[in-house]
Coordinates of C-alpha atoms in Angstrom, one line a residue:
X17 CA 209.6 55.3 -88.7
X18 CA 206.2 54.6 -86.9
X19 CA 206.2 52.1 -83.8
X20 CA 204.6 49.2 -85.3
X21 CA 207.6 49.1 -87.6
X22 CA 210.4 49.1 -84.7
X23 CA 208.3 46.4 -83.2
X24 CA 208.9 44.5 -86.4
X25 CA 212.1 45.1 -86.8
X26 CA 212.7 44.5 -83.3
X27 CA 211.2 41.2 -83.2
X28 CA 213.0 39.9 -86.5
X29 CA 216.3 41.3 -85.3
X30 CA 215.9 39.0 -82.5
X31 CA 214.9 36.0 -84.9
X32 CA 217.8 36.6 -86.8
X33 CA 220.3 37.2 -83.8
X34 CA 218.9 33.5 -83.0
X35 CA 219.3 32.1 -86.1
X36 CA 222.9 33.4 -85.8
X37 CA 223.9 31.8 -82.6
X38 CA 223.0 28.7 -84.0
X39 CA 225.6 29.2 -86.6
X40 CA 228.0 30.7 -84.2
X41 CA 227.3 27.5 -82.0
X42 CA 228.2 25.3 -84.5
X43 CA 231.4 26.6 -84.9
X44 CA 232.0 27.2 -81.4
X45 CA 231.4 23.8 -80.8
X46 CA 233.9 22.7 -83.7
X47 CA 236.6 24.8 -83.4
X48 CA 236.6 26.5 -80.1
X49 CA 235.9 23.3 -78.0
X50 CA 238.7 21.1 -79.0
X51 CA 241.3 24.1 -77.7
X52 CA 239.6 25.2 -74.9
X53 CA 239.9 21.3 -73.9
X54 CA 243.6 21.5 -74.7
X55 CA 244.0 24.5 -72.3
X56 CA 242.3 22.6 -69.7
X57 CA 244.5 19.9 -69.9
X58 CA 248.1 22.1 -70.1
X59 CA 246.4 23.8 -66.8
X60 CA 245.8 20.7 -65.0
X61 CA 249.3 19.0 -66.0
X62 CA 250.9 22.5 -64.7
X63 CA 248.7 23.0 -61.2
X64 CA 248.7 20.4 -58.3
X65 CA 245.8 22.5 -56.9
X66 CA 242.3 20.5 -57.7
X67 CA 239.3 22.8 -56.6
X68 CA 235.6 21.3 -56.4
X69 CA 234.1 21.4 -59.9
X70 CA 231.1 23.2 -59.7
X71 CA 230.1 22.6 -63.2
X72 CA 230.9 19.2 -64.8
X73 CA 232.9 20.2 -68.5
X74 CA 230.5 18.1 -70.8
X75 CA 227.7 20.5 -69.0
X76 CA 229.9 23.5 -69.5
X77 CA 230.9 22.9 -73.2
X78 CA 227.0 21.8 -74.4
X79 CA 224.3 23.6 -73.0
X80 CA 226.5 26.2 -71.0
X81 CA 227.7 27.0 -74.1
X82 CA 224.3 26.8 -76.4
X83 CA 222.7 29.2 -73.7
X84 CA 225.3 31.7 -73.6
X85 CA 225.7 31.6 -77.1
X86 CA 222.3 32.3 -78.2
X87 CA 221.0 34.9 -75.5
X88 CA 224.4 36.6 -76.6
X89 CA 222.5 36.2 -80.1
X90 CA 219.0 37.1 -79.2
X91 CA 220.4 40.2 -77.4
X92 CA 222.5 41.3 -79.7
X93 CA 220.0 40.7 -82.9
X94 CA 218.0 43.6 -80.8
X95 CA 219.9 45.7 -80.5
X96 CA 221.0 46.0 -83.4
X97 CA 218.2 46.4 -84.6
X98 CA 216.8 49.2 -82.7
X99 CA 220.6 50.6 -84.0
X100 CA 219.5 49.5 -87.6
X101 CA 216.1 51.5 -87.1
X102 CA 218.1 54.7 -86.6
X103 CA 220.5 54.2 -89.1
X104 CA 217.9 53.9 -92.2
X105 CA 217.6 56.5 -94.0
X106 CA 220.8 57.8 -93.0
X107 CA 223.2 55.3 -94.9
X108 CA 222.8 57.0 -98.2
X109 CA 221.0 54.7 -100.9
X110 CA 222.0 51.6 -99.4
X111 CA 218.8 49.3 -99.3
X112 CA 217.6 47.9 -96.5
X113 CA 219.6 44.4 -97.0
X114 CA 222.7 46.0 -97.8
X115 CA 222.2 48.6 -94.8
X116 CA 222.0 45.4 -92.3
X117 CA 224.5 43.9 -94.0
X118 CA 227.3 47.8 -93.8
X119 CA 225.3 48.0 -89.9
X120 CA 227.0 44.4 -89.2
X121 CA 230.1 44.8 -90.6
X122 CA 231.0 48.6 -88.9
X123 CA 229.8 47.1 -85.4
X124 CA 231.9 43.9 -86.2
X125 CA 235.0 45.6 -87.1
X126 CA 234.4 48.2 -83.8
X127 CA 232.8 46.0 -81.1
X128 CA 234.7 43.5 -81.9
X129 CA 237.7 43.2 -84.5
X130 CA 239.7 46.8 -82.8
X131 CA 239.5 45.6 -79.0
X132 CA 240.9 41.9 -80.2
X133 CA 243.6 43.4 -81.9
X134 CA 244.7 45.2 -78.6
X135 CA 243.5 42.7 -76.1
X136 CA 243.0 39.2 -78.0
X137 CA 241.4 36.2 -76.4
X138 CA 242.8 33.5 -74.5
X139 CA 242.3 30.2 -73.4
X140 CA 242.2 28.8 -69.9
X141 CA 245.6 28.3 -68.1
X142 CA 246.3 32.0 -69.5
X143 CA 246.2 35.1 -67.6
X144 CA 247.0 35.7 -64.0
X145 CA 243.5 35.7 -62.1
X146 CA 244.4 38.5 -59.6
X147 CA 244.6 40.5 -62.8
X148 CA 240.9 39.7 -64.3
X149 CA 239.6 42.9 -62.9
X150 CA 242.0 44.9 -64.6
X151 CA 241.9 43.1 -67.7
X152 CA 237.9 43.0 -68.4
X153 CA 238.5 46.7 -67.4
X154 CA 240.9 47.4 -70.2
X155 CA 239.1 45.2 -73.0
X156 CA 235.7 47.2 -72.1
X157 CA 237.6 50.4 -72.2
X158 CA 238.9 49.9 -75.4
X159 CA 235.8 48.8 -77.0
X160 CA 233.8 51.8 -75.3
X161 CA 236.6 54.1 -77.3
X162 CA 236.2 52.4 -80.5
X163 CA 232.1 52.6 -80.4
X164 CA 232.6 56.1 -79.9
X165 CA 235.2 57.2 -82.4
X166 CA 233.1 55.0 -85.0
X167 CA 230.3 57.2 -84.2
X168 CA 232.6 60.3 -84.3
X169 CA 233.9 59.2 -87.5
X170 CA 230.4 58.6 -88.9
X171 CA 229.6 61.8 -87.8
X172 CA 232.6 63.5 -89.1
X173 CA 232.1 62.0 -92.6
X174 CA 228.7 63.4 -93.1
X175 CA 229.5 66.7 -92.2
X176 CA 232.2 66.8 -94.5
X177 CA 230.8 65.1 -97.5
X178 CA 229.0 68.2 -98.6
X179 CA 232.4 70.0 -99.0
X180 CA 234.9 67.2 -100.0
X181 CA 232.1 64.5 -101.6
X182 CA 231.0 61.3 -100.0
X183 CA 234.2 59.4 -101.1
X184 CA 237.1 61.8 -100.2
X185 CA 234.5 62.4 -96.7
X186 CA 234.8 59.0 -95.7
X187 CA 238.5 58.5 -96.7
X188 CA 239.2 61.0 -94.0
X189 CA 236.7 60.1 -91.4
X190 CA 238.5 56.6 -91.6
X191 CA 241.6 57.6 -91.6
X192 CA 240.7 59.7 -88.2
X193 CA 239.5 56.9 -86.9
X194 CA 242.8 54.9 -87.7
X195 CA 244.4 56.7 -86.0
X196 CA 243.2 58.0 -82.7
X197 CA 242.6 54.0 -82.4
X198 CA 246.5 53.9 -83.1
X199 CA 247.0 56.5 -80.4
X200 CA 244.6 54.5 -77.9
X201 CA 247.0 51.7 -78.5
X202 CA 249.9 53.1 -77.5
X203 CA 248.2 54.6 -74.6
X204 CA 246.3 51.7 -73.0
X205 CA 248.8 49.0 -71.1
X206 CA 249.6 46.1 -72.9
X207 CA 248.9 42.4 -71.2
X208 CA 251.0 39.9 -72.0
X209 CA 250.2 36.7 -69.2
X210 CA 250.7 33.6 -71.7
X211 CA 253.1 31.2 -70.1
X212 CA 256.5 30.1 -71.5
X213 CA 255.8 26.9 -72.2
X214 CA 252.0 27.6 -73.4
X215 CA 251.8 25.8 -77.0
X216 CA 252.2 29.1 -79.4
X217 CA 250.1 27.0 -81.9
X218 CA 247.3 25.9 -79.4
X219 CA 247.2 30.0 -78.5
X220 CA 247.3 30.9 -82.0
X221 CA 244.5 28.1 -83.4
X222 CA 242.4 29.7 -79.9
X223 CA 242.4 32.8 -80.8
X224 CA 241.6 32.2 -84.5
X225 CA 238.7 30.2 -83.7
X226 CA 237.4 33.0 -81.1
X227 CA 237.5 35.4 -84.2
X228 CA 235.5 32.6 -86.7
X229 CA 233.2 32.6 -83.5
X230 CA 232.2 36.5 -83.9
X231 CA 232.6 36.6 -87.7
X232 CA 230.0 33.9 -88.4
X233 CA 227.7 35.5 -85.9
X234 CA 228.1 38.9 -87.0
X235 CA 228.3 38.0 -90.8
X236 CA 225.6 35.5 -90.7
X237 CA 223.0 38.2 -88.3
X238 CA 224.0 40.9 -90.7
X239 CA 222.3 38.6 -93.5
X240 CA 219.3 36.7 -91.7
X241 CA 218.5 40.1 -91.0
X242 CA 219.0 42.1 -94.1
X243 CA 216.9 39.2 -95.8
X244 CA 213.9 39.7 -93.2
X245 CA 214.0 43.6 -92.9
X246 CA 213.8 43.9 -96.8
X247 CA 210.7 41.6 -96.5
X248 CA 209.0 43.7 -94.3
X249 CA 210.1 47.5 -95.8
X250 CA 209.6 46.2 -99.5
X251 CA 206.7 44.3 -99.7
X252 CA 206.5 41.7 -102.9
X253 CA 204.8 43.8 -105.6
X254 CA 207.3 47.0 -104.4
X255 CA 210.3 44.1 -104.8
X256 CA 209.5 42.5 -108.6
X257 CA 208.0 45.5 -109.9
X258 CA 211.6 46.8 -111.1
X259 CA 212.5 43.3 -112.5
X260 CA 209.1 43.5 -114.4
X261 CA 209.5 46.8 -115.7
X262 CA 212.5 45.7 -117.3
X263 CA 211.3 42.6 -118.6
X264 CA 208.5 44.4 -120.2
X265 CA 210.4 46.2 -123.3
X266 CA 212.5 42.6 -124.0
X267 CA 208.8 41.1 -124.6
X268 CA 208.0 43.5 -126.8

């Protein structure tokens, strides 16, 4: 794949990681909001300690939130797409919509969906802040091991495929994966800092928002992306001319 490509790609994985905030903005805005409010409050009914507000809320929860939304967006539209220029080619005979589309789903599920299981979100008034070092530490960690055994396991599959076929290969390369991520559960510390009296529901409709967050951003990139990558790889003639070769012998 020559440079001028990469550059293209580059620059509409970076359109569609935009495009994809937005979305993810929207959502964040409607769901995630309206608990991180209600945390705000259970902390502030629980603490007589009032620090200096650095950062007014209504600043925090519009453009704080827009901004770090969409440069989380932008950055991660390119890099996955420099991550989508090395996969091409090597997905099998996936095209290059449904290639964005298996690219965004495998670094959903191992970015994102394996360290939440372990290490889930939560609101404010949760967690113990002389333990935030330790925590980001362990959340990092376990994403770090789940990038790499989803690489492994990629790997692994390939290798075996020519002995066991491409199905039975990537049975077992997911069942490895499974579970040396089971192992690194058991392994890493658990975290458990959530009040008593924290509102299980307000935790539970948190965390569940926090995972529509990623899955309209990842879902919604993996898309954007597919549709502009396909535009650029197969021009319009190269895209109708199987349709029209079809519709040829039905005219006749």
């Amino acid at each position: 794949m020559n440079s001028h490509i990469v550059r293209n790609l580059l620059v509409r994985g970076m359109l569609a990681g935009l495009g994809a905030g937005v979305l993810a903005l929207i959502v964040a805005y409607l769901l995630g909001e309206p608990r991180v409010d209600a945390a705000i409050a259970f902390e502030d009914s629980h603490s007589h300690e009032h620090g200096e507000e650095l950062v007014s809320r209504t600043l925090q929860s519009t453009a704080g939130l827009a901004t770090g939304i969409l440069v989380y967006g932008i950055a991660l539209g390119g890099i996955a797409a420099l991550a989508y220029c090395f996969a091409l080619g090597r997905t099998g005979r996936f095209g290059p919509r449904a290639a964005a589309l298996l690219l965004s789903g495998a670094a959903l599920a191992s970015v994102y969906l394996v360290p939440f299981l372990k290490y889930p979100a939560n609101p404010p008034s949760v967690g113990d802040p002389d333990t935030i070092g330790k925590r980001t530490t362990l959340y990092f960690l376990m994403m770090l091991l789940s990038v790499l055994l989803a690489v492994a396991a990629v790997v692994a599959g390939k290798q075996l495929a020519p002995r066991l076929g491409n199905w039975n290969a990537t049975i077992v390369a997911g069942l490895g994966y499974a579970v040396l991520i089971g192992i690194g559960y058991v392994l890493l510390p658990a975290i458990n800092e959530v009040p008593e009296d924290f509102s299980a529901t307000l935790l539970w409709q948190f965390r569940v928002a926090a995972l529509a967050i990623q899955l309209t951003l990842w879902l919604s990139f993996g898309l954007l992306f597919g549709h502009l990558a396909e535009r650029l790889l197969l021009p319009k003639p190269a895209r109708t001319a199987e349709p029209a070769a079809t519709a040829a012998p039905a005219a006749r």
